[in-house]
Amino acid sequence: MGAGKTKRMPRAVREQQMLDAAVSVFGRRGYMAASMDEIAELAGVSKPLVYLYLNSKDDLFSACVGREARALTEAVRAGVRPGLPADGQLWSGLRAFFNHTARHPDAWRVLHLHARTHGERFAAEVAAMREEIVAFVTQLIAAAARDAHRDPHLPEGEVAGLAEALVGAAESLADWAGATEGVTAKQAAATLMNFAWAGLGDLMAGRPWSAPEESGAEESGAEGSGADGPGAEGSGPEGSGPDGPGADGSGLESDPDRVADPAPVPDPAPVAQAAG
């Protein structure tokens, strides 16, 4: 029997193979240090074939960013279980996010580190992905508030701000978990859940945090705020008016804690009159 012909690999499969290799190299080395020779060798193809399929290094990197951004957003969407209570939905979404970033560390570094710092084109692609995730989390928070709160109308700006804060915290925590030995995806998700839900849980139950009222002590102590203050009508410069020190004959010594200012000495005639 003659040897069988080697089956030719479909173009789509070969291209994904190249992208897998490129994500690995870009993730570990960054865009500038990544070599097309190394990518081709890891993919098991020639460098000219990589250029034939993906045109240039920029286009190859862009394809990697696009593919990994779609994969992350799809993983988060698929992980959320809509039938659960609000905390269950948040928990399932966080688990999906951290599971994906833990299983694909090179892809996460491409998205969160290298694409953001290499150029405007790639940063814009990552920003679009992030906006999609923030919008999805905003919908989750708003829906949870409607289900849990008698008054379903949380301010739109407040909900959007909460979503931004939650996504930003998840991104930072994914970096921390990836760089910290022994931290699992479940532990990272639980860390953020404990941090976030303490506040979100109260908010859903209609118990938002309120800022303490500002003290009025500063206002009451301001110059000229009271009728008897230094700026009161008719008082004039200290010691010079009818209500000033010395008008009742006691002079400056009537206040033992007061240090006399180097002001002109009052006219002795009114003092003598008052003393008589």
PDB file of C-alpha atoms in Angstrom:
ATOM      1  CA  MET A   1       0.000   0.000   0.000  1.00  0.00           C
ATOM      2  CA  GLY A   2       1.277   3.416  -0.859  1.00  0.00           C
ATOM      3  CA  ALA A   3       1.601   6.115   1.698  1.00  0.00           C
ATOM      4  CA  GLY A   4      -1.532   8.243   2.071  1.00  0.00           C
ATOM      5  CA  LYS A   5      -1.482  11.881   1.206  1.00  0.00           C
ATOM      6  CA  THR A   6      -1.122  14.337   4.069  1.00  0.00           C
ATOM      7  CA  LYS A   7      -4.398  16.117   4.630  1.00  0.00           C
ATOM      8  CA  ARG A   8      -4.122  19.829   4.053  1.00  0.00           C
ATOM      9  CA  MET A   9      -5.115  21.965   7.063  1.00  0.00           C
ATOM     10  CA  PRO A  10      -8.028  24.368   6.383  1.00  0.00           C
ATOM     11  CA  ARG A  11      -7.063  28.035   6.219  1.00  0.00           C
ATOM     12  CA  ALA A  12      -9.261  29.019   9.195  1.00  0.00           C
ATOM     13  CA  VAL A  13      -7.685  26.360  11.403  1.00  0.00           C
ATOM     14  CA  ARG A  14      -4.172  27.338  10.334  1.00  0.00           C
ATOM     15  CA  GLU A  15      -4.913  31.002  11.022  1.00  0.00           C
ATOM     16  CA  GLN A  16      -6.154  30.243  14.543  1.00  0.00           C
ATOM     17  CA  GLN A  17      -2.984  28.254  15.095  1.00  0.00           C
ATOM     18  CA  MET A  18      -0.937  31.310  14.143  1.00  0.00           C
ATOM     19  CA  LEU A  19      -3.018  33.530  16.415  1.00  0.00           C
ATOM     20  CA  ASP A  20      -2.526  31.130  19.327  1.00  0.00           C
ATOM     21  CA  ALA A  21       1.228  31.330  18.845  1.00  0.00           C
ATOM     22  CA  ALA A  22       1.147  35.108  18.442  1.00  0.00           C
ATOM     23  CA  VAL A  23      -0.897  35.653  21.626  1.00  0.00           C
ATOM     24  CA  SER A  24       1.607  33.544  23.540  1.00  0.00           C
ATOM     25  CA  VAL A  25       4.605  35.481  22.244  1.00  0.00           C
ATOM     26  CA  PHE A  26       2.994  38.933  22.465  1.00  0.00           C
ATOM     27  CA  GLY A  27       1.734  38.189  25.971  1.00  0.00           C
ATOM     28  CA  ARG A  28       5.136  37.112  27.264  1.00  0.00           C
ATOM     29  CA  ARG A  29       7.361  39.582  25.414  1.00  0.00           C
ATOM     30  CA  GLY A  30       5.188  42.547  24.490  1.00  0.00           C
ATOM     31  CA  TYR A  31       4.667  43.953  21.013  1.00  0.00           C
ATOM     32  CA  MET A  32       8.074  45.497  20.423  1.00  0.00           C
ATOM     33  CA  ALA A  33      10.138  42.523  21.611  1.00  0.00           C
ATOM     34  CA  ALA A  34       7.981  39.898  19.902  1.00  0.00           C
ATOM     35  CA  SER A  35       9.609  38.315  16.846  1.00  0.00           C
ATOM     36  CA  MET A  36       7.725  37.135  13.764  1.00  0.00           C
ATOM     37  CA  ASP A  37      10.332  34.371  13.459  1.00  0.00           C
ATOM     38  CA  GLU A  38       9.470  33.122  16.947  1.00  0.00           C
ATOM     39  CA  ILE A  39       5.737  33.300  16.224  1.00  0.00           C
ATOM     40  CA  ALA A  40       6.142  31.327  12.997  1.00  0.00           C
ATOM     41  CA  GLU A  41       8.316  28.715  14.701  1.00  0.00           C
ATOM     42  CA  LEU A  42       5.826  28.282  17.548  1.00  0.00           C
ATOM     43  CA  ALA A  43       2.958  27.951  15.053  1.00  0.00           C
ATOM     44  CA  GLY A  44       4.896  25.382  13.030  1.00  0.00           C
ATOM     45  CA  VAL A  45       4.784  27.396   9.815  1.00  0.00           C
ATOM     46  CA  SER A  46       7.144  29.549   7.787  1.00  0.00           C
ATOM     47  CA  LYS A  47       7.388  33.280   8.369  1.00  0.00           C
ATOM     48  CA  PRO A  48       6.277  34.072   4.794  1.00  0.00           C
ATOM     49  CA  LEU A  49       3.104  32.089   5.452  1.00  0.00           C
ATOM     50  CA  VAL A  50       2.348  34.212   8.514  1.00  0.00           C
ATOM     51  CA  TYR A  51       2.679  37.349   6.373  1.00  0.00           C
ATOM     52  CA  LEU A  52       0.563  35.763   3.645  1.00  0.00           C
ATOM     53  CA  TYR A  53      -2.264  35.077   6.092  1.00  0.00           C
ATOM     54  CA  LEU A  54      -2.063  38.180   8.299  1.00  0.00           C
ATOM     55  CA  ASN A  55      -0.220  40.801   6.214  1.00  0.00           C
ATOM     56  CA  SER A  56       1.929  42.503   8.862  1.00  0.00           C
ATOM     57  CA  LYS A  57       2.946  42.477  12.488  1.00  0.00           C
ATOM     58  CA  ASP A  58       0.470  45.277  13.237  1.00  0.00           C
ATOM     59  CA  ASP A  59      -2.368  43.370  11.581  1.00  0.00           C
ATOM     60  CA  LEU A  60      -1.393  40.193  13.401  1.00  0.00           C
ATOM     61  CA  PHE A  61      -1.425  42.004  16.760  1.00  0.00           C
ATOM     62  CA  SER A  62      -4.752  43.627  15.930  1.00  0.00           C
ATOM     63  CA  ALA A  63      -6.223  40.215  15.089  1.00  0.00           C
ATOM     64  CA  CYS A  64      -5.004  38.901  18.441  1.00  0.00           C
ATOM     65  CA  VAL A  65      -6.552  41.837  20.329  1.00  0.00           C
ATOM     66  CA  GLY A  66      -9.872  41.467  18.522  1.00  0.00           C
ATOM     67  CA  ARG A  67     -10.103  37.728  19.057  1.00  0.00           C
ATOM     68  CA  GLU A  68      -9.213  37.850  22.750  1.00  0.00           C
ATOM     69  CA  ALA A  69     -11.541  40.800  23.426  1.00  0.00           C
ATOM     70  CA  ARG A  70     -14.457  38.890  21.922  1.00  0.00           C
ATOM     71  CA  ALA A  71     -13.550  35.772  23.875  1.00  0.00           C
ATOM     72  CA  LEU A  72     -13.495  37.638  27.190  1.00  0.00           C
ATOM     73  CA  THR A  73     -16.793  39.454  26.694  1.00  0.00           C
ATOM     74  CA  GLU A  74     -18.489  36.256  25.516  1.00  0.00           C
ATOM     75  CA  ALA A  75     -17.169  34.364  28.551  1.00  0.00           C
ATOM     76  CA  VAL A  76     -18.570  36.959  30.969  1.00  0.00           C
ATOM     77  CA  ARG A  77     -21.948  37.090  29.224  1.00  0.00           C
ATOM     78  CA  ALA A  78     -22.211  33.310  29.112  1.00  0.00           C
ATOM     79  CA  GLY A  79     -21.191  32.967  32.753  1.00  0.00           C
ATOM     80  CA  VAL A  80     -23.925  35.171  34.209  1.00  0.00           C
ATOM     81  CA  ARG A  81     -27.031  33.212  35.207  1.00  0.00           C
ATOM     82  CA  PRO A  82     -30.052  35.539  34.896  1.00  0.00           C
ATOM     83  CA  GLY A  83     -32.395  33.397  37.018  1.00  0.00           C
ATOM     84  CA  LEU A  84     -30.337  33.902  40.177  1.00  0.00           C
ATOM     85  CA  PRO A  85     -30.766  36.653  42.792  1.00  0.00           C
ATOM     86  CA  ALA A  86     -28.682  39.804  42.368  1.00  0.00           C
ATOM     87  CA  ASP A  87     -25.719  38.530  44.400  1.00  0.00           C
ATOM     88  CA  GLY A  88     -25.786  35.212  42.539  1.00  0.00           C
ATOM     89  CA  GLN A  89     -25.676  36.956  39.178  1.00  0.00           C
ATOM     90  CA  LEU A  90     -22.746  39.113  40.251  1.00  0.00           C
ATOM     91  CA  TRP A  91     -20.937  36.088  41.673  1.00  0.00           C
ATOM     92  CA  SER A  92     -21.403  34.033  38.504  1.00  0.00           C
ATOM     93  CA  GLY A  93     -20.190  36.926  36.353  1.00  0.00           C
ATOM     94  CA  LEU A  94     -17.099  37.465  38.473  1.00  0.00           C
ATOM     95  CA  ARG A  95     -16.315  33.755  38.461  1.00  0.00           C
ATOM     96  CA  ALA A  96     -16.537  33.734  34.660  1.00  0.00           C
ATOM     97  CA  PHE A  97     -14.254  36.763  34.349  1.00  0.00           C
ATOM     98  CA  PHE A  98     -11.561  35.477  36.706  1.00  0.00           C
ATOM     99  CA  ASN A  99     -11.737  31.933  35.336  1.00  0.00           C
ATOM    100  CA  HIS A 100     -11.114  33.257  31.834  1.00  0.00           C
ATOM    101  CA  THR A 101      -8.228  35.544  32.783  1.00  0.00           C
ATOM    102  CA  ALA A 102      -6.618  32.760  34.853  1.00  0.00           C
ATOM    103  CA  ARG A 103      -6.884  30.226  32.018  1.00  0.00           C
ATOM    104  CA  HIS A 104      -5.587  32.670  29.415  1.00  0.00           C
ATOM    105  CA  PRO A 105      -2.910  34.776  31.148  1.00  0.00           C
ATOM    106  CA  ASP A 106      -1.103  35.685  27.919  1.00  0.00           C
ATOM    107  CA  ALA A 107      -4.360  36.880  26.369  1.00  0.00           C
ATOM    108  CA  TRP A 108      -5.113  38.998  29.448  1.00  0.00           C
ATOM    109  CA  ARG A 109      -1.662  40.610  29.296  1.00  0.00           C
ATOM    110  CA  VAL A 110      -2.180  41.374  25.596  1.00  0.00           C
ATOM    111  CA  LEU A 111      -5.482  43.099  26.358  1.00  0.00           C
ATOM    112  CA  HIS A 112      -4.811  44.843  29.631  1.00  0.00           C
ATOM    113  CA  LEU A 113      -1.124  45.673  29.349  1.00  0.00           C
ATOM    114  CA  HIS A 114       0.348  45.619  25.849  1.00  0.00           C
ATOM    115  CA  ALA A 115      -2.580  46.777  23.696  1.00  0.00           C
ATOM    116  CA  ARG A 116      -3.241  49.765  25.939  1.00  0.00           C
ATOM    117  CA  THR A 117       0.321  51.015  25.781  1.00  0.00           C
ATOM    118  CA  HIS A 118       1.400  50.260  22.216  1.00  0.00           C
ATOM    119  CA  GLY A 119      -0.667  52.695  20.196  1.00  0.00           C
ATOM    120  CA  GLU A 120      -3.978  54.482  19.781  1.00  0.00           C
ATOM    121  CA  ARG A 121      -5.330  51.911  17.314  1.00  0.00           C
ATOM    122  CA  PHE A 122      -4.980  49.013  19.744  1.00  0.00           C
ATOM    123  CA  ALA A 123      -5.959  51.048  22.795  1.00  0.00           C
ATOM    124  CA  ALA A 124      -9.203  51.967  21.033  1.00  0.00           C
ATOM    125  CA  GLU A 125      -9.989  48.302  20.388  1.00  0.00           C
ATOM    126  CA  VAL A 126      -9.511  47.457  24.057  1.00  0.00           C
ATOM    127  CA  ALA A 127     -11.523  50.508  25.122  1.00  0.00           C
ATOM    128  CA  ALA A 128     -14.425  49.317  22.968  1.00  0.00           C
ATOM    129  CA  MET A 129     -14.294  45.910  24.652  1.00  0.00           C
ATOM    130  CA  ARG A 130     -14.235  47.525  28.090  1.00  0.00           C
ATOM    131  CA  GLU A 131     -17.191  49.759  27.245  1.00  0.00           C
ATOM    132  CA  GLU A 132     -19.176  46.682  26.237  1.00  0.00           C
ATOM    133  CA  ILE A 133     -18.411  44.954  29.534  1.00  0.00           C
ATOM    134  CA  VAL A 134     -19.228  48.093  31.545  1.00  0.00           C
ATOM    135  CA  ALA A 135     -22.541  48.442  29.697  1.00  0.00           C
ATOM    136  CA  PHE A 136     -23.363  44.809  30.454  1.00  0.00           C
ATOM    137  CA  VAL A 137     -22.519  45.216  34.162  1.00  0.00           C
ATOM    138  CA  THR A 138     -24.577  48.437  34.238  1.00  0.00           C
ATOM    139  CA  GLN A 139     -27.590  46.494  32.973  1.00  0.00           C
ATOM    140  CA  LEU A 140     -27.034  43.824  35.621  1.00  0.00           C
ATOM    141  CA  ILE A 141     -26.887  46.357  38.459  1.00  0.00           C
ATOM    142  CA  ALA A 142     -29.935  48.263  37.203  1.00  0.00           C
ATOM    143  CA  ALA A 143     -31.962  45.053  36.798  1.00  0.00           C
ATOM    144  CA  ALA A 144     -30.922  43.828  40.234  1.00  0.00           C
ATOM    145  CA  ALA A 145     -31.953  47.148  41.773  1.00  0.00           C
ATOM    146  CA  ARG A 146     -35.360  46.972  40.103  1.00  0.00           C
ATOM    147  CA  ASP A 147     -35.925  43.462  41.424  1.00  0.00           C
ATOM    148  CA  ALA A 148     -34.682  44.088  44.951  1.00  0.00           C
ATOM    149  CA  HIS A 149     -35.737  47.671  45.671  1.00  0.00           C
ATOM    150  CA  ARG A 150     -39.262  48.980  46.043  1.00  0.00           C
ATOM    151  CA  ASP A 151     -38.150  52.165  44.324  1.00  0.00           C
ATOM    152  CA  PRO A 152     -36.590  50.877  41.095  1.00  0.00           C
ATOM    153  CA  HIS A 153     -35.290  54.209  39.894  1.00  0.00           C
ATOM    154  CA  LEU A 154     -31.642  54.346  40.847  1.00  0.00           C
ATOM    155  CA  PRO A 155     -30.027  57.399  39.222  1.00  0.00           C
ATOM    156  CA  GLU A 156     -28.543  56.417  35.866  1.00  0.00           C
ATOM    157  CA  GLY A 157     -25.263  58.140  36.616  1.00  0.00           C
ATOM    158  CA  GLU A 158     -24.924  56.306  39.927  1.00  0.00           C
ATOM    159  CA  VAL A 159     -25.486  52.911  38.295  1.00  0.00           C
ATOM    160  CA  ALA A 160     -22.932  53.682  35.559  1.00  0.00           C
ATOM    161  CA  GLY A 161     -20.421  54.799  38.177  1.00  0.00           C
ATOM    162  CA  LEU A 162     -20.891  51.593  40.159  1.00  0.00           C
ATOM    163  CA  ALA A 163     -20.321  49.527  37.010  1.00  0.00           C
ATOM    164  CA  GLU A 164     -17.136  51.452  36.166  1.00  0.00           C
ATOM    165  CA  ALA A 165     -15.827  50.943  39.697  1.00  0.00           C
ATOM    166  CA  LEU A 166     -16.623  47.239  39.664  1.00  0.00           C
ATOM    167  CA  VAL A 167     -15.000  46.603  36.272  1.00  0.00           C
ATOM    168  CA  GLY A 168     -11.920  48.626  37.229  1.00  0.00           C
ATOM    169  CA  ALA A 169     -11.559  46.676  40.473  1.00  0.00           C
ATOM    170  CA  ALA A 170     -11.903  43.379  38.603  1.00  0.00           C
ATOM    171  CA  GLU A 171      -9.170  44.380  36.136  1.00  0.00           C
ATOM    172  CA  SER A 172      -6.756  45.332  38.899  1.00  0.00           C
ATOM    173  CA  LEU A 173      -7.539  42.203  40.876  1.00  0.00           C
ATOM    174  CA  ALA A 174      -6.954  40.015  37.799  1.00  0.00           C
ATOM    175  CA  ASP A 175      -3.471  41.547  37.492  1.00  0.00           C
ATOM    176  CA  TRP A 176      -2.841  40.909  41.192  1.00  0.00           C
ATOM    177  CA  ALA A 177      -4.094  37.326  41.052  1.00  0.00           C
ATOM    178  CA  GLY A 178      -1.960  36.583  38.000  1.00  0.00           C
ATOM    179  CA  ALA A 179       1.155  37.892  39.713  1.00  0.00           C
ATOM    180  CA  THR A 180       0.492  36.300  43.121  1.00  0.00           C
ATOM    181  CA  GLU A 181       1.360  32.651  43.499  1.00  0.00           C
ATOM    182  CA  GLY A 182      -1.376  30.416  44.880  1.00  0.00           C
ATOM    183  CA  VAL A 183      -4.329  32.765  44.270  1.00  0.00           C
ATOM    184  CA  THR A 184      -7.089  30.921  42.416  1.00  0.00           C
ATOM    185  CA  ALA A 185      -9.785  32.416  40.212  1.00  0.00           C
ATOM    186  CA  LYS A 186     -12.388  31.542  42.823  1.00  0.00           C
ATOM    187  CA  GLN A 187     -10.411  33.284  45.565  1.00  0.00           C
ATOM    188  CA  ALA A 188     -10.012  36.410  43.440  1.00  0.00           C
ATOM    189  CA  ALA A 189     -13.733  36.469  42.686  1.00  0.00           C
ATOM    190  CA  ALA A 190     -14.564  35.987  46.372  1.00  0.00           C
ATOM    191  CA  THR A 191     -12.219  38.831  47.342  1.00  0.00           C
ATOM    192  CA  LEU A 192     -13.991  41.252  45.020  1.00  0.00           C
ATOM    193  CA  MET A 193     -17.419  39.913  46.002  1.00  0.00           C
ATOM    194  CA  ASN A 194     -16.712  40.538  49.679  1.00  0.00           C
ATOM    195  CA  PHE A 195     -15.461  44.017  48.882  1.00  0.00           C
ATOM    196  CA  ALA A 196     -18.261  45.021  46.519  1.00  0.00           C
ATOM    197  CA  TRP A 197     -21.371  43.284  47.781  1.00  0.00           C
ATOM    198  CA  ALA A 198     -21.207  44.788  51.268  1.00  0.00           C
ATOM    199  CA  GLY A 199     -22.013  48.109  49.621  1.00  0.00           C
ATOM    200  CA  LEU A 200     -24.134  46.913  46.718  1.00  0.00           C
ATOM    201  CA  GLY A 201     -26.229  44.698  48.976  1.00  0.00           C
ATOM    202  CA  ASP A 202     -27.243  47.651  51.138  1.00  0.00           C
ATOM    203  CA  LEU A 203     -27.896  49.742  48.047  1.00  0.00           C
ATOM    204  CA  MET A 204     -30.202  47.081  46.593  1.00  0.00           C
ATOM    205  CA  ALA A 205     -32.057  46.951  49.907  1.00  0.00           C
ATOM    206  CA  GLY A 206     -32.603  50.704  49.863  1.00  0.00           C
ATOM    207  CA  ARG A 207     -29.927  51.533  52.434  1.00  0.00           C
ATOM    208  CA  PRO A 208     -27.408  53.717  50.583  1.00  0.00           C
ATOM    209  CA  TRP A 209     -24.519  55.203  52.489  1.00  0.00           C
ATOM    210  CA  SER A 210     -24.971  58.864  53.398  1.00  0.00           C
ATOM    211  CA  ALA A 211     -22.199  61.363  53.939  1.00  0.00           C
ATOM    212  CA  PRO A 212     -22.121  62.876  57.459  1.00  0.00           C
ATOM    213  CA  GLU A 213     -23.462  66.389  57.798  1.00  0.00           C
ATOM    214  CA  GLU A 214     -20.827  69.108  57.858  1.00  0.00           C
ATOM    215  CA  SER A 215     -20.297  70.819  61.201  1.00  0.00           C
ATOM    216  CA  GLY A 216     -21.367  74.467  61.507  1.00  0.00           C
ATOM    217  CA  ALA A 217     -18.584  75.244  63.966  1.00  0.00           C
ATOM    218  CA  GLU A 218     -16.443  76.914  61.352  1.00  0.00           C
ATOM    219  CA  GLU A 219     -19.296  79.148  60.253  1.00  0.00           C
ATOM    220  CA  SER A 220     -20.192  80.188  63.816  1.00  0.00           C
ATOM    221  CA  GLY A 221     -16.579  81.055  64.529  1.00  0.00           C
ATOM    222  CA  ALA A 222     -16.125  83.236  61.476  1.00  0.00           C
ATOM    223  CA  GLU A 223     -15.368  86.889  62.041  1.00  0.00           C
ATOM    224  CA  GLY A 224     -18.369  89.159  61.900  1.00  0.00           C
ATOM    225  CA  SER A 225     -20.892  86.306  62.034  1.00  0.00           C
ATOM    226  CA  GLY A 226     -22.481  87.276  65.369  1.00  0.00           C
ATOM    227  CA  ALA A 227     -24.054  90.445  66.723  1.00  0.00           C
ATOM    228  CA  ASP A 228     -21.400  90.643  69.400  1.00  0.00           C
ATOM    229  CA  GLY A 229     -18.502  89.781  67.132  1.00  0.00           C
ATOM    230  CA  PRO A 230     -15.654  92.087  66.207  1.00  0.00           C
ATOM    231  CA  GLY A 231     -17.614  93.298  63.190  1.00  0.00           C
ATOM    232  CA  ALA A 232     -20.805  94.144  65.118  1.00  0.00           C
ATOM    233  CA  GLU A 233     -22.378  97.471  64.335  1.00  0.00           C
ATOM    234  CA  GLY A 234     -21.015 100.358  66.354  1.00  0.00           C
ATOM    235  CA  SER A 235     -18.138  98.429  67.904  1.00  0.00           C
ATOM    236  CA  GLY A 236     -15.489  99.947  65.656  1.00  0.00           C
ATOM    237  CA  PRO A 237     -11.819  99.219  66.339  1.00  0.00           C
ATOM    238  CA  GLU A 238     -11.156  97.418  69.579  1.00  0.00           C
ATOM    239  CA  GLY A 239     -11.189  99.745  72.562  1.00  0.00           C
ATOM    240  CA  SER A 240     -12.328 102.751  70.499  1.00  0.00           C
ATOM    241  CA  GLY A 241     -16.166 102.558  70.586  1.00  0.00           C
ATOM    242  CA  PRO A 242     -18.841 102.851  73.253  1.00  0.00           C
ATOM    243  CA  ASP A 243     -19.127  99.045  73.519  1.00  0.00           C
ATOM    244  CA  GLY A 244     -15.417  98.386  73.431  1.00  0.00           C
ATOM    245  CA  PRO A 245     -13.166  97.535  76.361  1.00  0.00           C
ATOM    246  CA  GLY A 246     -12.906 100.363  78.812  1.00  0.00           C
ATOM    247  CA  ALA A 247     -16.488 101.591  78.287  1.00  0.00           C
ATOM    248  CA  ASP A 248     -17.593 100.019  81.588  1.00  0.00           C
ATOM    249  CA  GLY A 249     -14.534 101.223  83.466  1.00  0.00           C
ATOM    250  CA  SER A 250     -12.880  97.834  83.564  1.00  0.00           C
ATOM    251  CA  GLY A 251     -10.484  98.436  80.697  1.00  0.00           C
ATOM    252  CA  LEU A 252      -8.529  95.620  79.042  1.00  0.00           C
ATOM    253  CA  GLU A 253      -8.101  93.777  82.328  1.00  0.00           C
ATOM    254  CA  SER A 254     -11.795  92.713  82.256  1.00  0.00           C
ATOM    255  CA  ASP A 255     -10.729  89.673  80.174  1.00  0.00           C
ATOM    256  CA  PRO A 256      -7.821  87.972  81.963  1.00  0.00           C
ATOM    257  CA  ASP A 257      -7.030  85.720  78.992  1.00  0.00           C
ATOM    258  CA  ARG A 258      -6.910  88.499  76.449  1.00  0.00           C
ATOM    259  CA  VAL A 259      -3.599  89.842  75.224  1.00  0.00           C
ATOM    260  CA  ALA A 260      -3.782  93.559  74.499  1.00  0.00           C
ATOM    261  CA  ASP A 261      -3.121  94.642  70.937  1.00  0.00           C
ATOM    262  CA  PRO A 262      -0.770  97.558  70.393  1.00  0.00           C
ATOM    263  CA  ALA A 263      -3.773  99.828  69.768  1.00  0.00           C
ATOM    264  CA  PRO A 264      -4.080 103.525  70.781  1.00  0.00           C
ATOM    265  CA  VAL A 265      -4.981 104.120  74.444  1.00  0.00           C
ATOM    266  CA  PRO A 266      -8.689 105.132  74.832  1.00  0.00           C
ATOM    267  CA  ASP A 267      -9.588 108.681  75.718  1.00  0.00           C
ATOM    268  CA  PRO A 268      -9.408 108.893  79.570  1.00  0.00           C
ATOM    269  CA  ALA A 269     -12.487 111.140  79.843  1.00  0.00           C
ATOM    270  CA  PRO A 270     -15.154 108.527  79.116  1.00  0.00           C
ATOM    271  CA  VAL A 271     -13.349 106.067  81.396  1.00  0.00           C
ATOM    272  CA  ALA A 272     -13.343 108.559  84.259  1.00  0.00           C
ATOM    273  CA  GLN A 273     -17.048 109.289  83.690  1.00  0.00           C
ATOM    274  CA  ALA A 274     -17.948 105.644  83.751  1.00  0.00           C
ATOM    275  CA  ALA A 275     -15.915 105.111  86.922  1.00  0.00           C
ATOM    276  CA  GLY A 276     -17.673 108.017  88.675  1.00  0.00           C
TER     277      GLY A 276
END
